[in-house]
PDB file of C-alpha atoms in Angstrom:
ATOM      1  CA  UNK A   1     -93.552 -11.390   4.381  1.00  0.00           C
ATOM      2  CA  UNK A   2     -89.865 -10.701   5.665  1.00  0.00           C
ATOM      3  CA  UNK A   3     -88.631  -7.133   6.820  1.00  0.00           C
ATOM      4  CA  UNK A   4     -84.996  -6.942   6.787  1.00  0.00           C
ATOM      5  CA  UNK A   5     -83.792  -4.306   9.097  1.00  0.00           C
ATOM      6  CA  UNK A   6     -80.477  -2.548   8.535  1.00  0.00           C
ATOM      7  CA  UNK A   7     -78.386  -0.382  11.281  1.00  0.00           C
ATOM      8  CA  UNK A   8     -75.455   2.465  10.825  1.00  0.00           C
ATOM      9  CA  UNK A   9     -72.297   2.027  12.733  1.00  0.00           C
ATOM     10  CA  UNK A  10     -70.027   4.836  12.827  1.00  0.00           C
ATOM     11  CA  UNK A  11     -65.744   4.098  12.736  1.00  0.00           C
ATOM     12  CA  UNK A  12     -63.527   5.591  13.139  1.00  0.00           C
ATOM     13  CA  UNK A  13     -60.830   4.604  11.134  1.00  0.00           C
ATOM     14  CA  UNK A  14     -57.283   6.188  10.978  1.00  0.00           C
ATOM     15  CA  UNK A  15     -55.124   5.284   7.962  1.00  0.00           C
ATOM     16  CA  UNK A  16     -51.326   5.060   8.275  1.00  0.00           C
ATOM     17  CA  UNK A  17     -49.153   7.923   8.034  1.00  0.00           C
ATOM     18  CA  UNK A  18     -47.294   8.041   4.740  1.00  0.00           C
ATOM     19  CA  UNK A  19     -43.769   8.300   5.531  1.00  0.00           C
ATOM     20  CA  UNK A  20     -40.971   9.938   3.314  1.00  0.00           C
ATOM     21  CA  UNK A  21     -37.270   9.048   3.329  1.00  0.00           C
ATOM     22  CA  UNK A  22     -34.129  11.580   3.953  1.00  0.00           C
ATOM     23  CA  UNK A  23     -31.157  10.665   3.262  1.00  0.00           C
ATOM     24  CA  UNK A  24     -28.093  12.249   4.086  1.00  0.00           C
ATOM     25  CA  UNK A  25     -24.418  11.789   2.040  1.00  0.00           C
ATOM     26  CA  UNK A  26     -21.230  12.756   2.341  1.00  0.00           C
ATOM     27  CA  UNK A  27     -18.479  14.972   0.063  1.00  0.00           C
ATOM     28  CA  UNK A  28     -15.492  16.930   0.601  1.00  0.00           C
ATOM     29  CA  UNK A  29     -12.077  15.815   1.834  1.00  0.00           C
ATOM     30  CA  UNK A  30     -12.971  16.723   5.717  1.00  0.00           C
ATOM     31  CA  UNK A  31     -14.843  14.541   8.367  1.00  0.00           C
ATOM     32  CA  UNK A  32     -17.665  15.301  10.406  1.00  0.00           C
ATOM     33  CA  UNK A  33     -21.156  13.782  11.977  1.00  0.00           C
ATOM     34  CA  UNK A  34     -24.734  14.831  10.871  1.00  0.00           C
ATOM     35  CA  UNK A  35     -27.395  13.622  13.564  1.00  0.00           C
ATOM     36  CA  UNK A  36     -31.648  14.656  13.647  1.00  0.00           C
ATOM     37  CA  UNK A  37     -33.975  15.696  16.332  1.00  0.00           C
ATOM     38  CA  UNK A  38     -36.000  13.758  15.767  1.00  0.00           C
ATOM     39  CA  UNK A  39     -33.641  10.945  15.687  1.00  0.00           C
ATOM     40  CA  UNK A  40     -33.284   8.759  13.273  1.00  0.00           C
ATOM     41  CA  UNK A  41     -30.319  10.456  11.191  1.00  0.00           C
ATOM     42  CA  UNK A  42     -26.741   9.519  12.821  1.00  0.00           C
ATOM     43  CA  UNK A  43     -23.817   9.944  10.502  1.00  0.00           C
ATOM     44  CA  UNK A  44     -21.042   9.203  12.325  1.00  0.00           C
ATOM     45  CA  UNK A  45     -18.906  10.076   9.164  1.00  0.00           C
ATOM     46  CA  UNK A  46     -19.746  11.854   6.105  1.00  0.00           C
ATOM     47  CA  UNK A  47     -15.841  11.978   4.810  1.00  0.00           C
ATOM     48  CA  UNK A  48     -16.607  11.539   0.860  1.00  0.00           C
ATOM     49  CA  UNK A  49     -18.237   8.262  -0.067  1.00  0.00           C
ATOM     50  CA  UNK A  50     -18.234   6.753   3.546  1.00  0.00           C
ATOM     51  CA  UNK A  51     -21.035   7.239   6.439  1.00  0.00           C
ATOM     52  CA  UNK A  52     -23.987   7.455   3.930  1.00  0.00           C
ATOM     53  CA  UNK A  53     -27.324   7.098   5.594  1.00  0.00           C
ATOM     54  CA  UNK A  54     -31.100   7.848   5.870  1.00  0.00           C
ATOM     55  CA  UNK A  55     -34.468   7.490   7.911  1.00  0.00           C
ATOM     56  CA  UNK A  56     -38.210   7.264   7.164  1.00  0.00           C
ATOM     57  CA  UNK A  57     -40.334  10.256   8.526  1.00  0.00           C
ATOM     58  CA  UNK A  58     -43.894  10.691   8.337  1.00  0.00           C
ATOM     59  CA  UNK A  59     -45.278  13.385   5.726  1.00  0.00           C
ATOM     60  CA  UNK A  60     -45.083  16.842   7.279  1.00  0.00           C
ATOM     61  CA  UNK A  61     -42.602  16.233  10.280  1.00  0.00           C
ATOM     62  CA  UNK A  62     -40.049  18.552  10.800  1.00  0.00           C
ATOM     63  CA  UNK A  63     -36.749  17.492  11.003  1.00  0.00           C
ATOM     64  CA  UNK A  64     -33.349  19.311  12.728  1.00  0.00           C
ATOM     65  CA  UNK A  65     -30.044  18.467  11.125  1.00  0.00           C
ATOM     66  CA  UNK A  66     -27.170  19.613  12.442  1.00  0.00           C
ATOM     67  CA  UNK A  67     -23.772  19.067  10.950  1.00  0.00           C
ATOM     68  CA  UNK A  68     -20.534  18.778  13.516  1.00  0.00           C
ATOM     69  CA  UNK A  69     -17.120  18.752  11.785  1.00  0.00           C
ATOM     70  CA  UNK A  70     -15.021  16.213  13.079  1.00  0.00           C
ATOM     71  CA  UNK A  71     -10.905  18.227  14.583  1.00  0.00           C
ATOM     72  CA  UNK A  72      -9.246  19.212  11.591  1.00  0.00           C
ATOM     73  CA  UNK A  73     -12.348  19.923   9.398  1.00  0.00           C
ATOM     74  CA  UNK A  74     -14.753  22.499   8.704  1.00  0.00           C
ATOM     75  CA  UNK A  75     -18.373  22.071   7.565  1.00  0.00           C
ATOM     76  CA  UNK A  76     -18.417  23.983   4.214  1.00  0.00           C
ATOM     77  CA  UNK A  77     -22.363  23.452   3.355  1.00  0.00           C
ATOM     78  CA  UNK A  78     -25.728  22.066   2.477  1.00  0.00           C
ATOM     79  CA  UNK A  79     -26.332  20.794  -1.394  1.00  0.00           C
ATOM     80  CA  UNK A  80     -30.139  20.134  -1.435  1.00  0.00           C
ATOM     81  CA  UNK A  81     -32.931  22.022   0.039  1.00  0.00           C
ATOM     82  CA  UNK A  82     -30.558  23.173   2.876  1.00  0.00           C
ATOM     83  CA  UNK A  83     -28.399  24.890   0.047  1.00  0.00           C
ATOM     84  CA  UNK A  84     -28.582  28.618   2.026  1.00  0.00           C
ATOM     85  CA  UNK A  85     -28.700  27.030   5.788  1.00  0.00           C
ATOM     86  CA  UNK A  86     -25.878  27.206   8.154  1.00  0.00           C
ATOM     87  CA  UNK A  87     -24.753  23.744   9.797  1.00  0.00           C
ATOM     88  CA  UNK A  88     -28.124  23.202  11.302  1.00  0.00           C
ATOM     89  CA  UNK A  89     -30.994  22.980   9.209  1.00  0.00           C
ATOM     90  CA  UNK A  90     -34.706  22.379   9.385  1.00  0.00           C
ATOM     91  CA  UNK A  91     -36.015  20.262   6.701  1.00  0.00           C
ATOM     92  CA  UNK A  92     -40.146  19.381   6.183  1.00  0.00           C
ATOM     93  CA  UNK A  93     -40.814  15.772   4.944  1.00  0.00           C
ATOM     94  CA  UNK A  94     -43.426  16.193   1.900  1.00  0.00           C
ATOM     95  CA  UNK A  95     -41.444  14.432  -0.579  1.00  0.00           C
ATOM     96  CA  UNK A  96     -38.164  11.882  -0.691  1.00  0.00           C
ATOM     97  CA  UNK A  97     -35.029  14.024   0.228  1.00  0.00           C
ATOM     98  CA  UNK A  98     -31.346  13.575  -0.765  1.00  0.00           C
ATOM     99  CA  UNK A  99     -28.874  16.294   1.494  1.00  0.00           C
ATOM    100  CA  UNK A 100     -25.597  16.598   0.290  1.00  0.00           C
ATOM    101  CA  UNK A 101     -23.043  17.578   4.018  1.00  0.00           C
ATOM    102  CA  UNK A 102     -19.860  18.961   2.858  1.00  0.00           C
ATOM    103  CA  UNK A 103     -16.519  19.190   5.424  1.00  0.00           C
ATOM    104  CA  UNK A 104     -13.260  20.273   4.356  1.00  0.00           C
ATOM    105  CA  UNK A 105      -9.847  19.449   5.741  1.00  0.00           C
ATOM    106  CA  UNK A 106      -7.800  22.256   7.750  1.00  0.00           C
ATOM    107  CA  UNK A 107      -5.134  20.195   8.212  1.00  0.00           C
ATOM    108  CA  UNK A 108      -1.251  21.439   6.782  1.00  0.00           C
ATOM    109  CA  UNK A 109       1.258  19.016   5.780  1.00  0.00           C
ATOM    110  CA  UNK A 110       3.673  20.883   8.016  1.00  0.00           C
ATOM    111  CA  UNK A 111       0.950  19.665  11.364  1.00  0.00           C
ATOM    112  CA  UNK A 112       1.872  15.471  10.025  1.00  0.00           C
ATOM    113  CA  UNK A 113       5.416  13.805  10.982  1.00  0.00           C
ATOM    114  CA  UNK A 114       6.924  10.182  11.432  1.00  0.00           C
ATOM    115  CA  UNK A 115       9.636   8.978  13.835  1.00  0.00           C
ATOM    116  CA  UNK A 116      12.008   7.282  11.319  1.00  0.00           C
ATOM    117  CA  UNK A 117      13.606   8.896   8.066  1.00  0.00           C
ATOM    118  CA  UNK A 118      14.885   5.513   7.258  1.00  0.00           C
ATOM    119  CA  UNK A 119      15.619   1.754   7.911  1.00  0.00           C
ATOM    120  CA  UNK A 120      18.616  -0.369   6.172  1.00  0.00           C
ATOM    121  CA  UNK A 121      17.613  -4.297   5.502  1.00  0.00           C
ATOM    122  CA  UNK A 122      19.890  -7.418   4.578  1.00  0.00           C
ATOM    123  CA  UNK A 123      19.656  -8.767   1.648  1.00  0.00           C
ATOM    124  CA  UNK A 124      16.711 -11.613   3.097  1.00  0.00           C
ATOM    125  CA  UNK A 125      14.560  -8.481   3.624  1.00  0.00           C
ATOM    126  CA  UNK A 126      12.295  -8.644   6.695  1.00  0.00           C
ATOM    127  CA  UNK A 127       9.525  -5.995   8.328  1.00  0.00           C
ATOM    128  CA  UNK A 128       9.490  -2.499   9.405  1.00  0.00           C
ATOM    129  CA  UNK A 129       7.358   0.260  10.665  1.00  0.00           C
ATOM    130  CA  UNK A 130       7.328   3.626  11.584  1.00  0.00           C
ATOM    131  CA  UNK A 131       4.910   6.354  13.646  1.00  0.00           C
ATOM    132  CA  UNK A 132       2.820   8.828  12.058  1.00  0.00           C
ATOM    133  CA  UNK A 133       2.093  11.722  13.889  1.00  0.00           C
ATOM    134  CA  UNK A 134      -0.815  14.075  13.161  1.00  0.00           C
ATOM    135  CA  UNK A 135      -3.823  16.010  14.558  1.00  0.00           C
ATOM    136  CA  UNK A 136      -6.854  14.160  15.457  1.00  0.00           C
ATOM    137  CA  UNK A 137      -9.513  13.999  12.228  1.00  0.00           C
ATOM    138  CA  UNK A 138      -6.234  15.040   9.606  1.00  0.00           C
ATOM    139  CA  UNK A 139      -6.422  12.490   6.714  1.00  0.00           C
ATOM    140  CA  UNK A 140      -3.281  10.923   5.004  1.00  0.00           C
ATOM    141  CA  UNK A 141      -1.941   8.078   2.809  1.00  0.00           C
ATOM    142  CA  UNK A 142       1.082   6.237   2.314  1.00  0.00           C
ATOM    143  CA  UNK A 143       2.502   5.449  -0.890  1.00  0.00           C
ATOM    144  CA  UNK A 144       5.760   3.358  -2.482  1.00  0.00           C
ATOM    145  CA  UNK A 145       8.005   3.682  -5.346  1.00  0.00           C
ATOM    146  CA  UNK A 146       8.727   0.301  -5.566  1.00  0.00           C
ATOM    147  CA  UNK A 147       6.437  -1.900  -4.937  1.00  0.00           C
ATOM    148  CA  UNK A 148       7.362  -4.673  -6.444  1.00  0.00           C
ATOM    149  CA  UNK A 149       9.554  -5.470  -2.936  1.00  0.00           C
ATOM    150  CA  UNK A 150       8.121  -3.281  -0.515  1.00  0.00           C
ATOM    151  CA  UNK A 151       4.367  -4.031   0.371  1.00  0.00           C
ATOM    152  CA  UNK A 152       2.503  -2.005   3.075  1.00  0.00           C
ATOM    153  CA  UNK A 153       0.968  -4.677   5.328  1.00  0.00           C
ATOM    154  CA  UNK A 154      -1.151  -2.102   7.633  1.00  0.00           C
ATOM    155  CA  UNK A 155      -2.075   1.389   8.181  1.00  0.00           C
ATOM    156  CA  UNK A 156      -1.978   2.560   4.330  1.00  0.00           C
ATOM    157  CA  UNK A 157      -3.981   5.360   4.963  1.00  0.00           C
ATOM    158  CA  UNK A 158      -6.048   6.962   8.373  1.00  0.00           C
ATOM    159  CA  UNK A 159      -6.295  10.214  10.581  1.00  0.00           C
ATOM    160  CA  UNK A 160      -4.490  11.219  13.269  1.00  0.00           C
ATOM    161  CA  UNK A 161      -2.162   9.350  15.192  1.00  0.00           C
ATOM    162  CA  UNK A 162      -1.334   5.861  13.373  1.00  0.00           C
ATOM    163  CA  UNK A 163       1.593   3.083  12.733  1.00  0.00           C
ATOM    164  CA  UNK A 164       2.808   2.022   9.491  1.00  0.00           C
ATOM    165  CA  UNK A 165       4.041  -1.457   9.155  1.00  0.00           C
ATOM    166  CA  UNK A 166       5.133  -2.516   5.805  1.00  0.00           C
ATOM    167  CA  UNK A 167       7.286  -5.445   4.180  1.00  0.00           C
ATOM    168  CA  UNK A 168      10.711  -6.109   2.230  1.00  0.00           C
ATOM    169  CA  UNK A 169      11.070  -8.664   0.304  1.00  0.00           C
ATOM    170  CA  UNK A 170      14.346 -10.751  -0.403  1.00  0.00           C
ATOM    171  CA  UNK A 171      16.924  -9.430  -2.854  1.00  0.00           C
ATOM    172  CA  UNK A 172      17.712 -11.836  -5.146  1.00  0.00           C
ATOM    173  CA  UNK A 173      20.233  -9.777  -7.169  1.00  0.00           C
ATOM    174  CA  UNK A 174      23.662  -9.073  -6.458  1.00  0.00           C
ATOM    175  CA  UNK A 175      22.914  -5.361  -6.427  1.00  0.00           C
ATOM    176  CA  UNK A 176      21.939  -3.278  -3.602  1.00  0.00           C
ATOM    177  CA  UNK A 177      18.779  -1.096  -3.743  1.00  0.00           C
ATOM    178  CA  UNK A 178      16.786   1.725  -2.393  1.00  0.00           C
ATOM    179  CA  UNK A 179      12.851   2.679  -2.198  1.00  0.00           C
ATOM    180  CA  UNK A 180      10.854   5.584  -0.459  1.00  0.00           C
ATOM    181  CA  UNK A 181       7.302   4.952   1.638  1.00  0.00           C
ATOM    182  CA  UNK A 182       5.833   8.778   1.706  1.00  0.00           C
ATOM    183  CA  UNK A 183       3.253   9.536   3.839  1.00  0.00           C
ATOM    184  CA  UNK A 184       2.070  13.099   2.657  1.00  0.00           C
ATOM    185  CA  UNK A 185       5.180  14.989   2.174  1.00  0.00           C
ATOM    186  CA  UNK A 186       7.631  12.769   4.877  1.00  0.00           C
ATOM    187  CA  UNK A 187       9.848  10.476   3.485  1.00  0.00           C
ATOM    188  CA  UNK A 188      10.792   6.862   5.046  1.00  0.00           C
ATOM    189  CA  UNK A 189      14.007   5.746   3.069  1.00  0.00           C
ATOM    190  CA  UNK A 190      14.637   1.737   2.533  1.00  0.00           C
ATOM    191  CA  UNK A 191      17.809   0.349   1.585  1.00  0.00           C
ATOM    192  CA  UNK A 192      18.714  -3.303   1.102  1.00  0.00           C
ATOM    193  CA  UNK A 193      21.857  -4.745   0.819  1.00  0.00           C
ATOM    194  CA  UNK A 194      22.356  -7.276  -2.245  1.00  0.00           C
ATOM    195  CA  UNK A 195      22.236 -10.652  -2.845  1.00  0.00           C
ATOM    196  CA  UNK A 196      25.656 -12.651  -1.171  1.00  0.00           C
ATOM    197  CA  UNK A 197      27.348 -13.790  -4.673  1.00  0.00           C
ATOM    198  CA  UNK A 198      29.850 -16.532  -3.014  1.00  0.00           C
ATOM    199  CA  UNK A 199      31.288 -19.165  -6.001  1.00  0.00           C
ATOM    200  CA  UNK A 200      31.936 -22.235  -5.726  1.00  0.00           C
ATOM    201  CA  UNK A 201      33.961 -24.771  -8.173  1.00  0.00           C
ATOM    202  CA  UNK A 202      34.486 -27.818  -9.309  1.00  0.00           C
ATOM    203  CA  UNK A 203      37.145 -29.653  -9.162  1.00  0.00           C
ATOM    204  CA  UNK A 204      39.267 -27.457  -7.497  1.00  0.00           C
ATOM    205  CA  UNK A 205      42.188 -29.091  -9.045  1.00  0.00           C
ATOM    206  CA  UNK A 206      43.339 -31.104 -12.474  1.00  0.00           C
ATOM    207  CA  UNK A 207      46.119 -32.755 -13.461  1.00  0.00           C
ATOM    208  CA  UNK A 208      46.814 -32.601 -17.389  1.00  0.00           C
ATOM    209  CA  UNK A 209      49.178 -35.082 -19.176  1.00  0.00           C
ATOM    210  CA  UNK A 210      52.299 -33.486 -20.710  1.00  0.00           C
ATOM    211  CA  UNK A 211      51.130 -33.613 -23.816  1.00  0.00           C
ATOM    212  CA  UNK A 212      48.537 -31.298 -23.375  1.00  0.00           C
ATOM    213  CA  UNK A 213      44.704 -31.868 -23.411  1.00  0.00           C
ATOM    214  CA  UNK A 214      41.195 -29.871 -22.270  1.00  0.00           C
ATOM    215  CA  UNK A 215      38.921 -29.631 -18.977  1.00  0.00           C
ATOM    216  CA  UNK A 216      36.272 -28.007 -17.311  1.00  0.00           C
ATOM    217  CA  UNK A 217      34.947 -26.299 -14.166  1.00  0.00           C
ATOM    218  CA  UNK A 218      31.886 -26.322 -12.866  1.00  0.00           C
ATOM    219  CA  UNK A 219      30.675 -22.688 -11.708  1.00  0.00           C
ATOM    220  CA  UNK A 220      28.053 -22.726  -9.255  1.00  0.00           C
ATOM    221  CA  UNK A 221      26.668 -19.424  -7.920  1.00  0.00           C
ATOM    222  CA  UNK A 222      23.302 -18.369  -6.831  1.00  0.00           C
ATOM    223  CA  UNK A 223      20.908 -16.631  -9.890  1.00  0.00           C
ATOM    224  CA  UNK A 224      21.463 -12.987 -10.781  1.00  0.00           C
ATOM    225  CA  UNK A 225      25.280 -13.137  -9.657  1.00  0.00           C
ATOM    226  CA  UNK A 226      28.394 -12.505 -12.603  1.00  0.00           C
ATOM    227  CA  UNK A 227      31.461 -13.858 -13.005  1.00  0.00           C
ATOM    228  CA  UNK A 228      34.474 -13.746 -14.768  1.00  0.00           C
ATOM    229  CA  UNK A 229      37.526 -16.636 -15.582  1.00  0.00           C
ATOM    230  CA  UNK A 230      40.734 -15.869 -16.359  1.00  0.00           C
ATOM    231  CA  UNK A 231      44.279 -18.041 -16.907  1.00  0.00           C
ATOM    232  CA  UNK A 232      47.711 -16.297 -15.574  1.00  0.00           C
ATOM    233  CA  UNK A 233      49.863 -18.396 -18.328  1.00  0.00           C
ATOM    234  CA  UNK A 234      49.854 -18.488 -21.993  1.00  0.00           C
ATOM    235  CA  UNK A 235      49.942 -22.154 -22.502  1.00  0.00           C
ATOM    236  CA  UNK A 236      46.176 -22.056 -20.760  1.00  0.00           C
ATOM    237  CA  UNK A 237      43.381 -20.938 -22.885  1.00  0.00           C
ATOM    238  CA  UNK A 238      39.838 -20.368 -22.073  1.00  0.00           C
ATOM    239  CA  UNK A 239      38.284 -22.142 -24.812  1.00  0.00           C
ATOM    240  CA  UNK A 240      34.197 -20.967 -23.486  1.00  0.00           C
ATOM    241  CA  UNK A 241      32.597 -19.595 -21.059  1.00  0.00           C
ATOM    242  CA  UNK A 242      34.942 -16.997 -19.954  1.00  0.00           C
ATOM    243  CA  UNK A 243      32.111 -14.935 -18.016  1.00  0.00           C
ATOM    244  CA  UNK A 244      28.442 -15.918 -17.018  1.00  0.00           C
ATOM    245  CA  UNK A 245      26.085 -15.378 -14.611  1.00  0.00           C
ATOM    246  CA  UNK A 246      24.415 -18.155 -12.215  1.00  0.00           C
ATOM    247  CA  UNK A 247      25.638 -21.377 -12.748  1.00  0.00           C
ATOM    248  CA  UNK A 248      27.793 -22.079 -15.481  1.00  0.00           C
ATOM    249  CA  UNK A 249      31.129 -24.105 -16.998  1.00  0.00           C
ATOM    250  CA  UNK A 250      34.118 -23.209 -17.615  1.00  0.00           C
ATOM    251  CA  UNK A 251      36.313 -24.682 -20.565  1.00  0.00           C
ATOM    252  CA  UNK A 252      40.069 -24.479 -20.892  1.00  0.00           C
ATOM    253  CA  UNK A 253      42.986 -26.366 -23.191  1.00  0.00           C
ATOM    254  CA  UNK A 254      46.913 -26.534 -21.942  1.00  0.00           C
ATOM    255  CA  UNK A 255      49.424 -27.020 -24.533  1.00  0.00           C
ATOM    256  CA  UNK A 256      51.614 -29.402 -24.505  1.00  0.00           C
ATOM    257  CA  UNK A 257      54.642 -28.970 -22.117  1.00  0.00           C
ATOM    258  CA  UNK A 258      57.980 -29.473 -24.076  1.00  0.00           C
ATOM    259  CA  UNK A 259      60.031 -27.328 -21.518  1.00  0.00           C
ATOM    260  CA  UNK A 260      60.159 -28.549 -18.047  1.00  0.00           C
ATOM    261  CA  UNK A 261      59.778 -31.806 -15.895  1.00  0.00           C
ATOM    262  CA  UNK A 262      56.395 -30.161 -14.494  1.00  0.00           C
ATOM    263  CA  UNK A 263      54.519 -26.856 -14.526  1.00  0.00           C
ATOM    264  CA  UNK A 264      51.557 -25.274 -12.036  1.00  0.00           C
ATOM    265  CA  UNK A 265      48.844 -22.535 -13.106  1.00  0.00           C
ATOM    266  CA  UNK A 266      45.269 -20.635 -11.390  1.00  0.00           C
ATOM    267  CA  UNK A 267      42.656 -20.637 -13.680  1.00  0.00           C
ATOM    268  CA  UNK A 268      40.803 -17.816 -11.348  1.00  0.00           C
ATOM    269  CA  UNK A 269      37.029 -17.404 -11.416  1.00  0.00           C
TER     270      UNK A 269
END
């Protein structure tokens, strides 16, 4: 016969927490922080799409938010549960939470500056820069009208106190130009001078029999530049190529010369 004997142990057994997630975004055009007590929550920015972040916090805790606007912006409010707080706010974790902080900019156009109206370049451009000047936390951006030849290398956009260092490109045309950088309502003027159009020809002399007969000139000048040719005399005619631009040839015929022992003339281009 076997007698099996059983005993009762008590546990106790304490199941894990279930924990809940808050997570805290950004809007508005200000800046500001958001932290938690507890901590966990630590937005050093919630500017509009940047500084986005969350923590896990066990079901029923009680969390603290407090919103600080960064100088130059004011903490507008709450979207979410927090919609009738003030910038602190007291959240309980019994579900997954999304807050929405809003901050505003204070800052005037008339509060931003820069330390050059303008810079002149030659016509292999070269880089530039100027200082923007602005309360600490006041947002800007920097813009071009032509940016096809002027490129902002750094500081396209920030807060506060910043430098602005931008590019010009080469002018390969034989006309000068002009282009604006604005940063909010200041205006940094460029102008460049044009490309150098110097020609050169070839030959530089000819010697025609006296009967008459044709030649040519080879026009060399760099890409974008115009040029004209013209005779002084009426027994030299420009037979093509009387105006171009870039490289080119010119094409002439003298008449015959049934008048005098010998006769000189500037074809001028």
């Amino acid at each position: 016969t076997l007698v099996a004997a059983f005993s009762t142990v008590d546990l106790d057994i304490t199941l894990p927490a279930e924990y809940f997630t808050l997570v805290i975004l950004g809007s508005g055009d200000g800046q500001g922080t958001v932290t938690s007590a507890p901590a966990g929550i630590d937005c050093q920015t919630t500017a509009a799409g940047e500084g986005d972040c969350g923590a896990a916090y066990a079901d029923g805790a009680q969390v603290v938010l407090t919103a600080t606007p960064a100088p130059g912006s004011t903490f507008e409010r709450w979207d979410g549960v927090c919609s009738d707080a003030g910038a602190t706010c007291t959240v309980t974790m019994d579900a997954d939470l999304t807050l929405t902080a809003g901050f505003s900019n204070q800052c005037s156009e008339d509060d931003l500056h820069i330390d050059s109206p303008e810079a002149s370049f030659g016509t292999e451009g070269g880089q530039g820069g100027f200082s923007v000047t602005a309360p600490a936390g006041c947002p800007w951006s920097v813009s071009t009208d032509a940016p096809d030849w002027i490129t902002i290398s750094s500081g396209d956009s920030g807060r506060g106190n910043h430098t602005v260092q931008y590019a010009v490109l080469a002018n390969d045309t034989p006309s000068p130009r002009t282009g604006t950088i604005t940063v909010g309502q200041r205006l940094h003027t460029v102008t460049q001078g044009p490309l150098s159009c110097s020609v050169t020809i070839s030959p530089k002399a000819q010697n025609i029999p006296r009967a008459g007969g044709s030649g040519s000139i080879s026009v060399t000048v760099p890409d974008g530049c115009p040029w004209t040719a013209s005779e002084s005399v009426n027994w030299i005619a420009i037979d093509s190529s009387a105006s171009g631009s870039g490289n080119g040839t010119v094409a002439y015929t003298v008449k015959a010369n049934a008048d005098s022992p010998q006769r000189s003339a500037d074809i001028l281009v």
